[in-house]
PDB file of C-alpha atoms in Angstrom:
ATOM      1  CA  ASP A 239     137.344 153.652 179.673  1.00 55.00           C
ATOM      2  CA  THR A 240     138.239 154.978 183.115  1.00 78.00           C
ATOM      3  CA  GLY A 241     141.735 153.482 183.349  1.00 92.00           C
ATOM      4  CA  VAL A 242     145.104 155.196 183.047  1.00 96.00           C
ATOM      5  CA  SER A 243     145.914 156.064 179.454  1.00 96.00           C
ATOM      6  CA  GLN A 244     149.229 156.912 177.847  1.00 97.00           C
ATOM      7  CA  ASP A 245     150.077 158.418 174.505  1.00 97.00           C
ATOM      8  CA  PRO A 246     151.779 157.506 172.273  1.00 97.00           C
ATOM      9  CA  ARG A 247     152.036 153.769 172.782  1.00 96.00           C
ATOM     10  CA  HIS A 248     155.188 153.574 170.687  1.00 96.00           C
ATOM     11  CA  LYS A 249     157.782 156.163 169.762  1.00 98.00           C
ATOM     12  CA  ILE A 250     160.829 155.729 167.565  1.00 98.00           C
ATOM     13  CA  THR A 251     163.239 158.618 167.468  1.00 98.00           C
ATOM     14  CA  LYS A 252     166.776 159.400 166.457  1.00 97.00           C
ATOM     15  CA  ARG A 253     169.473 160.082 168.990  1.00 97.00           C
ATOM     16  CA  GLY A 254     169.567 163.737 169.943  1.00 97.00           C
ATOM     17  CA  GLN A 255     165.882 164.414 169.330  1.00 98.00           C
ATOM     18  CA  ASN A 256     163.427 165.503 172.010  1.00 98.00           C
ATOM     19  CA  VAL A 257     160.377 163.416 172.834  1.00 98.00           C
ATOM     20  CA  THR A 258     157.320 164.032 174.997  1.00 98.00           C
ATOM     21  CA  PHE A 259     154.934 161.486 176.456  1.00 98.00           C
ATOM     22  CA  ARG A 260     151.530 162.082 177.952  1.00 98.00           C
ATOM     23  CA  CYS A 261     149.706 160.317 180.772  1.00 98.00           C
ATOM     24  CA  ASP A 262     146.051 160.735 181.708  1.00 97.00           C
ATOM     25  CA  PRO A 263     145.389 159.301 185.169  1.00 96.00           C
ATOM     26  CA  ILE A 264     142.136 157.982 186.545  1.00 94.00           C
ATOM     27  CA  SER A 265     140.062 161.120 187.005  1.00 91.00           C
ATOM     28  CA  GLU A 266     139.725 161.178 190.800  1.00 87.00           C
ATOM     29  CA  HIS A 267     143.336 160.178 191.468  1.00 91.00           C
ATOM     30  CA  ASN A 268     145.506 162.931 192.934  1.00 91.00           C
ATOM     31  CA  ARG A 269     148.811 161.049 192.810  1.00 92.00           C
ATOM     32  CA  LEU A 270     150.685 160.314 189.616  1.00 95.00           C
ATOM     33  CA  TYR A 271     153.904 158.354 189.159  1.00 95.00           C
ATOM     34  CA  TRP A 272     156.330 157.798 186.299  1.00 97.00           C
ATOM     35  CA  TYR A 273     158.448 154.655 186.006  1.00 97.00           C
ATOM     36  CA  ARG A 274     160.950 153.346 183.486  1.00 97.00           C
ATOM     37  CA  GLN A 275     161.197 149.667 182.640  1.00 95.00           C
ATOM     38  CA  THR A 276     163.991 148.132 180.602  1.00 94.00           C
ATOM     39  CA  LEU A 277     163.860 144.664 179.133  1.00 89.00           C
ATOM     40  CA  GLY A 278     164.026 141.936 181.734  1.00 87.00           C
ATOM     41  CA  GLN A 279     163.813 144.302 184.670  1.00 92.00           C
ATOM     42  CA  GLY A 280     161.166 145.549 187.013  1.00 94.00           C
ATOM     43  CA  PRO A 281     159.943 149.135 186.719  1.00 95.00           C
ATOM     44  CA  GLU A 282     162.132 151.800 188.313  1.00 95.00           C
ATOM     45  CA  PHE A 283     160.619 154.875 189.922  1.00 94.00           C
ATOM     46  CA  LEU A 284     161.354 158.181 188.204  1.00 95.00           C
ATOM     47  CA  THR A 285     159.133 160.842 189.745  1.00 95.00           C
ATOM     48  CA  TYR A 286     155.913 161.469 191.648  1.00 92.00           C
ATOM     49  CA  PHE A 287     153.268 164.189 191.723  1.00 93.00           C
ATOM     50  CA  GLN A 288     150.621 164.944 194.282  1.00 91.00           C
ATOM     51  CA  ASN A 289     148.131 167.127 192.485  1.00 91.00           C
ATOM     52  CA  GLU A 290     150.274 169.580 190.492  1.00 90.00           C
ATOM     53  CA  ALA A 291     153.291 169.463 192.839  1.00 90.00           C
ATOM     54  CA  GLN A 292     156.278 167.324 191.908  1.00 89.00           C
ATOM     55  CA  LEU A 293     157.264 165.956 195.310  1.00 88.00           C
ATOM     56  CA  GLU A 294     159.894 163.359 194.583  1.00 85.00           C
ATOM     57  CA  LYS A 295     162.469 162.744 191.872  1.00 85.00           C
ATOM     58  CA  SER A 296     164.703 159.720 191.550  1.00 87.00           C
ATOM     59  CA  ARG A 297     168.404 160.094 190.886  1.00 83.00           C
ATOM     60  CA  LEU A 298     167.587 158.238 187.647  1.00 82.00           C
ATOM     61  CA  LEU A 299     165.893 161.401 186.424  1.00 85.00           C
ATOM     62  CA  SER A 300     168.788 163.226 184.799  1.00 88.00           C
ATOM     63  CA  ASP A 301     168.722 166.878 183.782  1.00 92.00           C
ATOM     64  CA  ARG A 302     167.536 165.818 180.332  1.00 96.00           C
ATOM     65  CA  PHE A 303     164.270 164.601 181.816  1.00 96.00           C
ATOM     66  CA  SER A 304     161.488 166.905 182.908  1.00 95.00           C
ATOM     67  CA  ALA A 305     157.966 166.151 184.024  1.00 96.00           C
ATOM     68  CA  GLU A 306     154.994 168.382 184.560  1.00 95.00           C
ATOM     69  CA  ARG A 307     151.452 168.029 185.772  1.00 96.00           C
ATOM     70  CA  PRO A 308     149.686 171.305 185.126  1.00 91.00           C
ATOM     71  CA  LYS A 309     146.400 171.731 186.981  1.00 86.00           C
ATOM     72  CA  GLY A 310     146.886 168.388 188.665  1.00 85.00           C
ATOM     73  CA  SER A 311     145.335 166.406 185.842  1.00 91.00           C
ATOM     74  CA  PHE A 312     147.337 164.897 182.976  1.00 96.00           C
ATOM     75  CA  SER A 313     151.117 164.739 183.079  1.00 97.00           C
ATOM     76  CA  THR A 314     153.862 164.988 180.489  1.00 97.00           C
ATOM     77  CA  LEU A 315     157.340 163.514 180.555  1.00 97.00           C
ATOM     78  CA  GLU A 316     159.877 165.103 178.226  1.00 97.00           C
ATOM     79  CA  ILE A 317     163.274 163.704 177.365  1.00 97.00           C
ATOM     80  CA  GLN A 318     165.662 166.131 175.695  1.00 97.00           C
ATOM     81  CA  ARG A 319     168.609 165.096 173.532  1.00 97.00           C
ATOM     82  CA  THR A 320     167.659 161.437 173.660  1.00 97.00           C
ATOM     83  CA  GLU A 321     170.355 158.808 173.992  1.00 96.00           C
ATOM     84  CA  GLN A 322     170.261 155.122 173.073  1.00 96.00           C
ATOM     85  CA  GLY A 323     170.246 154.297 176.776  1.00 95.00           C
ATOM     86  CA  ASP A 324     166.879 156.013 177.094  1.00 96.00           C
ATOM     87  CA  SER A 325     165.266 153.190 175.118  1.00 97.00           C
ATOM     88  CA  ALA A 326     162.761 151.633 177.505  1.00 96.00           C
ATOM     89  CA  MET A 327     159.102 151.342 178.374  1.00 96.00           C
ATOM     90  CA  TYR A 328     157.862 154.414 180.248  1.00 97.00           C
ATOM     91  CA  LEU A 329     155.002 153.595 182.581  1.00 97.00           C
ATOM     92  CA  CYS A 330     152.608 155.938 184.278  1.00 97.00           C
ATOM     93  CA  ALA A 331     150.552 155.046 187.332  1.00 96.00           C
ATOM     94  CA  SER A 332     148.027 156.878 189.462  1.00 94.00           C
ATOM     95  CA  SER A 333     146.534 156.461 192.908  1.00 90.00           C
ATOM     96  CA  PHE A 334     144.254 158.189 195.365  1.00 87.00           C
ATOM     97  CA  SER A 335     145.875 159.302 198.601  1.00 80.00           C
ATOM     98  CA  GLY A 336     142.720 158.771 200.614  1.00 72.00           C
ATOM     99  CA  ALA A 337     142.416 155.138 199.683  1.00 61.00           C
ATOM    100  CA  GLY A 338     144.594 153.987 202.559  1.00 61.00           C
ATOM    101  CA  HIS A 339     146.278 151.178 200.728  1.00 63.00           C
ATOM    102  CA  ASN A 340     148.373 153.049 198.163  1.00 68.00           C
ATOM    103  CA  GLU A 341     147.226 150.911 195.259  1.00 85.00           C
ATOM    104  CA  GLN A 342     148.673 152.226 192.035  1.00 91.00           C
ATOM    105  CA  PHE A 343     146.928 151.638 188.733  1.00 93.00           C
ATOM    106  CA  PHE A 344     149.192 151.435 185.724  1.00 95.00           C
ATOM    107  CA  GLY A 345     148.764 152.564 182.167  1.00 96.00           C
ATOM    108  CA  PRO A 346     149.799 150.513 179.131  1.00 95.00           C
ATOM    109  CA  GLY A 347     153.109 152.362 178.801  1.00 96.00           C
ATOM    110  CA  THR A 348     154.967 154.156 176.038  1.00 97.00           C
ATOM    111  CA  ARG A 349     157.716 152.140 174.393  1.00 96.00           C
ATOM    112  CA  LEU A 350     160.589 154.393 173.344  1.00 98.00           C
ATOM    113  CA  THR A 351     163.194 153.268 170.859  1.00 98.00           C
ATOM    114  CA  VAL A 352     166.150 155.573 170.260  1.00 98.00           C
ATOM    115  CA  LEU A 353     168.085 154.789 167.087  1.00 96.00           C
TER     116      LEU A 353
ATOM    117  CA  ALA B 200     165.448 153.071 200.983  1.00 77.00           C
ATOM    118  CA  GLN B 201     163.824 149.781 200.096  1.00 88.00           C
ATOM    119  CA  THR B 202     165.049 146.732 198.227  1.00 94.00           C
ATOM    120  CA  VAL B 203     163.042 143.846 196.807  1.00 96.00           C
ATOM    121  CA  THR B 204     164.601 140.564 195.729  1.00 97.00           C
ATOM    122  CA  GLN B 205     163.002 137.891 193.579  1.00 98.00           C
ATOM    123  CA  SER B 206     165.386 134.971 193.329  1.00 96.00           C
ATOM    124  CA  GLN B 207     163.460 132.955 190.746  1.00 97.00           C
ATOM    125  CA  PRO B 208     163.890 134.379 187.226  1.00 96.00           C
ATOM    126  CA  GLU B 209     161.556 131.711 185.831  1.00 97.00           C
ATOM    127  CA  MET B 210     159.097 129.172 187.195  1.00 97.00           C
ATOM    128  CA  SER B 211     157.096 126.533 185.394  1.00 97.00           C
ATOM    129  CA  VAL B 212     153.958 124.754 186.616  1.00 97.00           C
ATOM    130  CA  GLN B 213     151.473 122.330 185.167  1.00 97.00           C
ATOM    131  CA  GLU B 214     147.979 123.627 184.572  1.00 97.00           C
ATOM    132  CA  ALA B 215     145.745 123.085 187.629  1.00 97.00           C
ATOM    133  CA  GLU B 216     148.739 122.677 189.939  1.00 97.00           C
ATOM    134  CA  THR B 217     149.944 125.046 192.643  1.00 98.00           C
ATOM    135  CA  VAL B 218     153.023 127.245 192.408  1.00 98.00           C
ATOM    136  CA  THR B 219     154.746 129.556 194.882  1.00 98.00           C
ATOM    137  CA  LEU B 220     156.755 132.600 193.858  1.00 98.00           C
ATOM    138  CA  SER B 221     159.319 133.900 196.325  1.00 98.00           C
ATOM    139  CA  CYS B 222     160.065 137.465 197.368  1.00 98.00           C
ATOM    140  CA  THR B 223     162.181 139.005 200.090  1.00 98.00           C
ATOM    141  CA  TYR B 224     162.378 142.672 200.895  1.00 97.00           C
ATOM    142  CA  ASP B 225     164.165 145.129 203.098  1.00 95.00           C
ATOM    143  CA  THR B 226     162.863 148.443 204.343  1.00 91.00           C
ATOM    144  CA  SER B 227     163.576 150.860 207.153  1.00 88.00           C
ATOM    145  CA  GLU B 228     159.936 151.915 207.272  1.00 86.00           C
ATOM    146  CA  SER B 229     157.635 150.671 210.010  1.00 85.00           C
ATOM    147  CA  ASP B 230     154.540 151.373 207.908  1.00 87.00           C
ATOM    148  CA  TYR B 231     154.635 149.832 204.472  1.00 90.00           C
ATOM    149  CA  TYR B 232     152.642 147.868 201.941  1.00 91.00           C
ATOM    150  CA  LEU B 233     153.588 144.885 199.823  1.00 94.00           C
ATOM    151  CA  PHE B 234     152.159 144.023 196.440  1.00 95.00           C
ATOM    152  CA  TRP B 235     152.273 141.409 193.743  1.00 97.00           C
ATOM    153  CA  TYR B 236     151.724 142.738 190.236  1.00 97.00           C
ATOM    154  CA  LYS B 237     151.169 140.677 187.102  1.00 97.00           C
ATOM    155  CA  GLN B 238     152.424 141.837 183.719  1.00 95.00           C
ATOM    156  CA  PRO B 239     151.048 139.732 180.846  1.00 92.00           C
ATOM    157  CA  PRO B 240     152.695 139.790 177.424  1.00 85.00           C
ATOM    158  CA  SER B 241     150.642 142.902 176.545  1.00 72.00           C
ATOM    159  CA  ARG B 242     152.709 144.563 179.305  1.00 71.00           C
ATOM    160  CA  GLN B 243     150.021 146.392 181.298  1.00 87.00           C
ATOM    161  CA  MET B 244     150.676 145.886 184.995  1.00 93.00           C
ATOM    162  CA  ILE B 245     147.750 144.517 186.971  1.00 93.00           C
ATOM    163  CA  LEU B 246     147.549 144.340 190.742  1.00 94.00           C
ATOM    164  CA  VAL B 247     147.154 140.745 191.925  1.00 96.00           C
ATOM    165  CA  ILE B 248     147.183 141.114 195.683  1.00 96.00           C
ATOM    166  CA  ARG B 249     148.314 143.504 198.407  1.00 94.00           C
ATOM    167  CA  GLN B 250     149.290 143.166 202.048  1.00 94.00           C
ATOM    168  CA  GLU B 251     149.431 145.842 204.704  1.00 91.00           C
ATOM    169  CA  ALA B 252     152.480 145.259 206.892  1.00 91.00           C
ATOM    170  CA  TYR B 253     150.543 145.953 210.087  1.00 90.00           C
ATOM    171  CA  LYS B 254     148.117 143.115 209.358  1.00 90.00           C
ATOM    172  CA  GLN B 255     149.102 139.679 210.593  1.00 88.00           C
ATOM    173  CA  GLN B 256     146.513 137.866 208.505  1.00 94.00           C
ATOM    174  CA  ASN B 257     147.725 136.788 205.096  1.00 96.00           C
ATOM    175  CA  ALA B 258     145.867 138.350 202.178  1.00 95.00           C
ATOM    176  CA  THR B 259     143.828 136.143 199.862  1.00 96.00           C
ATOM    177  CA  GLU B 260     142.198 136.914 196.523  1.00 95.00           C
ATOM    178  CA  ASN B 261     140.436 133.908 195.026  1.00 96.00           C
ATOM    179  CA  ARG B 262     143.183 131.548 193.790  1.00 97.00           C
ATOM    180  CA  PHE B 263     145.953 133.897 194.927  1.00 98.00           C
ATOM    181  CA  SER B 264     147.263 134.043 198.464  1.00 98.00           C
ATOM    182  CA  VAL B 265     150.373 135.289 200.187  1.00 98.00           C
ATOM    183  CA  ASN B 266     152.594 133.999 202.952  1.00 97.00           C
ATOM    184  CA  PHE B 267     153.750 137.143 204.759  1.00 97.00           C
ATOM    185  CA  GLN B 268     156.547 136.522 207.239  1.00 96.00           C
ATOM    186  CA  LYS B 269     157.301 139.970 208.662  1.00 95.00           C
ATOM    187  CA  ALA B 270     160.253 139.019 210.833  1.00 94.00           C
ATOM    188  CA  ALA B 271     161.906 137.202 207.942  1.00 96.00           C
ATOM    189  CA  LYS B 272     160.916 139.987 205.513  1.00 96.00           C
ATOM    190  CA  SER B 273     159.459 137.413 203.191  1.00 97.00           C
ATOM    191  CA  PHE B 274     156.367 137.803 201.010  1.00 97.00           C
ATOM    192  CA  SER B 275     155.663 134.819 198.773  1.00 98.00           C
ATOM    193  CA  LEU B 276     152.753 134.419 196.359  1.00 98.00           C
ATOM    194  CA  LYS B 277     150.877 131.141 196.027  1.00 98.00           C
ATOM    195  CA  ILE B 278     148.787 130.512 192.936  1.00 98.00           C
ATOM    196  CA  SER B 279     146.403 127.592 193.262  1.00 98.00           C
ATOM    197  CA  ASP B 280     144.746 125.752 190.384  1.00 98.00           C
ATOM    198  CA  SER B 281     147.037 127.432 187.856  1.00 98.00           C
ATOM    199  CA  GLN B 282     145.396 128.476 184.621  1.00 97.00           C
ATOM    200  CA  LEU B 283     146.862 129.265 181.203  1.00 96.00           C
ATOM    201  CA  GLY B 284     145.881 132.891 181.698  1.00 94.00           C
ATOM    202  CA  ASP B 285     148.182 133.110 184.707  1.00 96.00           C
ATOM    203  CA  ALA B 286     151.211 133.009 182.413  1.00 96.00           C
ATOM    204  CA  ALA B 287     152.983 136.352 182.847  1.00 96.00           C
ATOM    205  CA  MET B 288     155.796 138.182 184.576  1.00 96.00           C
ATOM    206  CA  TYR B 289     155.096 138.590 188.280  1.00 98.00           C
ATOM    207  CA  PHE B 290     156.632 141.454 190.189  1.00 98.00           C
ATOM    208  CA  CYS B 291     156.857 141.830 193.924  1.00 98.00           C
ATOM    209  CA  ALA B 292     156.820 145.453 195.106  1.00 96.00           C
ATOM    210  CA  CYS B 293     157.088 147.467 198.301  1.00 94.00           C
ATOM    211  CA  HIS B 294     155.726 150.912 199.090  1.00 88.00           C
ATOM    212  CA  SER B 295     156.072 153.054 202.188  1.00 81.00           C
ATOM    213  CA  GLY B 296     152.892 153.842 204.057  1.00 68.00           C
ATOM    214  CA  GLY B 297     153.108 157.556 203.469  1.00 65.00           C
ATOM    215  CA  GLY B 298     152.974 157.049 199.752  1.00 60.00           C
ATOM    216  CA  ALA B 299     155.462 159.829 199.163  1.00 63.00           C
ATOM    217  CA  ASP B 300     157.598 157.757 196.869  1.00 73.00           C
ATOM    218  CA  GLY B 301     157.215 155.181 194.179  1.00 88.00           C
ATOM    219  CA  LEU B 302     156.960 151.451 194.347  1.00 92.00           C
ATOM    220  CA  THR B 303     160.209 149.516 194.607  1.00 94.00           C
ATOM    221  CA  PHE B 304     160.000 146.450 192.386  1.00 96.00           C
ATOM    222  CA  GLY B 305     161.906 143.210 192.209  1.00 97.00           C
ATOM    223  CA  LYS B 306     163.287 141.959 188.909  1.00 96.00           C
ATOM    224  CA  GLY B 307     160.336 139.700 188.351  1.00 97.00           C
ATOM    225  CA  THR B 308     159.594 136.014 187.903  1.00 98.00           C
ATOM    226  CA  HIS B 309     158.488 134.693 184.524  1.00 97.00           C
ATOM    227  CA  LEU B 310     155.719 132.170 185.166  1.00 98.00           C
ATOM    228  CA  ILE B 311     155.129 129.504 182.520  1.00 97.00           C
ATOM    229  CA  ILE B 312     151.991 127.383 182.612  1.00 97.00           C
ATOM    230  CA  GLN B 313     152.371 123.965 181.001  1.00 96.00           C
ATOM    231  CA  PRO B 314     149.106 122.682 179.484  1.00 94.00           C
TER     232      PRO B 314
END
């Protein structure tokens, strides 16, 4: 399968715990995006990487959130000291900057539930 | 900054009929792209159709077409010959041409197909 993959698909955690999600983009894609989607809403942009450089961060990305993309391949999103308000679907997308049309391909998402 | 507004939380259409989903947007960018994404109950986002803002011709993909009115900042999606598999959440999204930020999504329209 050459699509975007995310792991885990579901995560249940207790408030105050740290969680980490992983995203593997389409192999030739140099851009990687993280979004958060709450029930009944459209996805909201969190952060963006071009290769290994994190170029943009939304104000939604509080200090408890950190994202990395070592070597410009897979990416991880870590949430420290989780809160109930962090419960959401976390979506990853990737694109190729040379494509000219900025099409982003999405992964299946990681559903986080904070108890 | 960009905003995307979808004013129809839910639409219903009979199978084989035609339905139009509305979207308006606002952006300060002169170079931007518009997209319609479909999110079926399994929740993986799938690109339906895209439109480059500099193109006057409306995009078409099989049964899906758009009505792009640049001056009015309107970008509606028409689905012809609706099929049961079209049932999903549909999100309108905007992206700047440089690609240095994420997609801005509307809140979505839940499309119901009546058999």
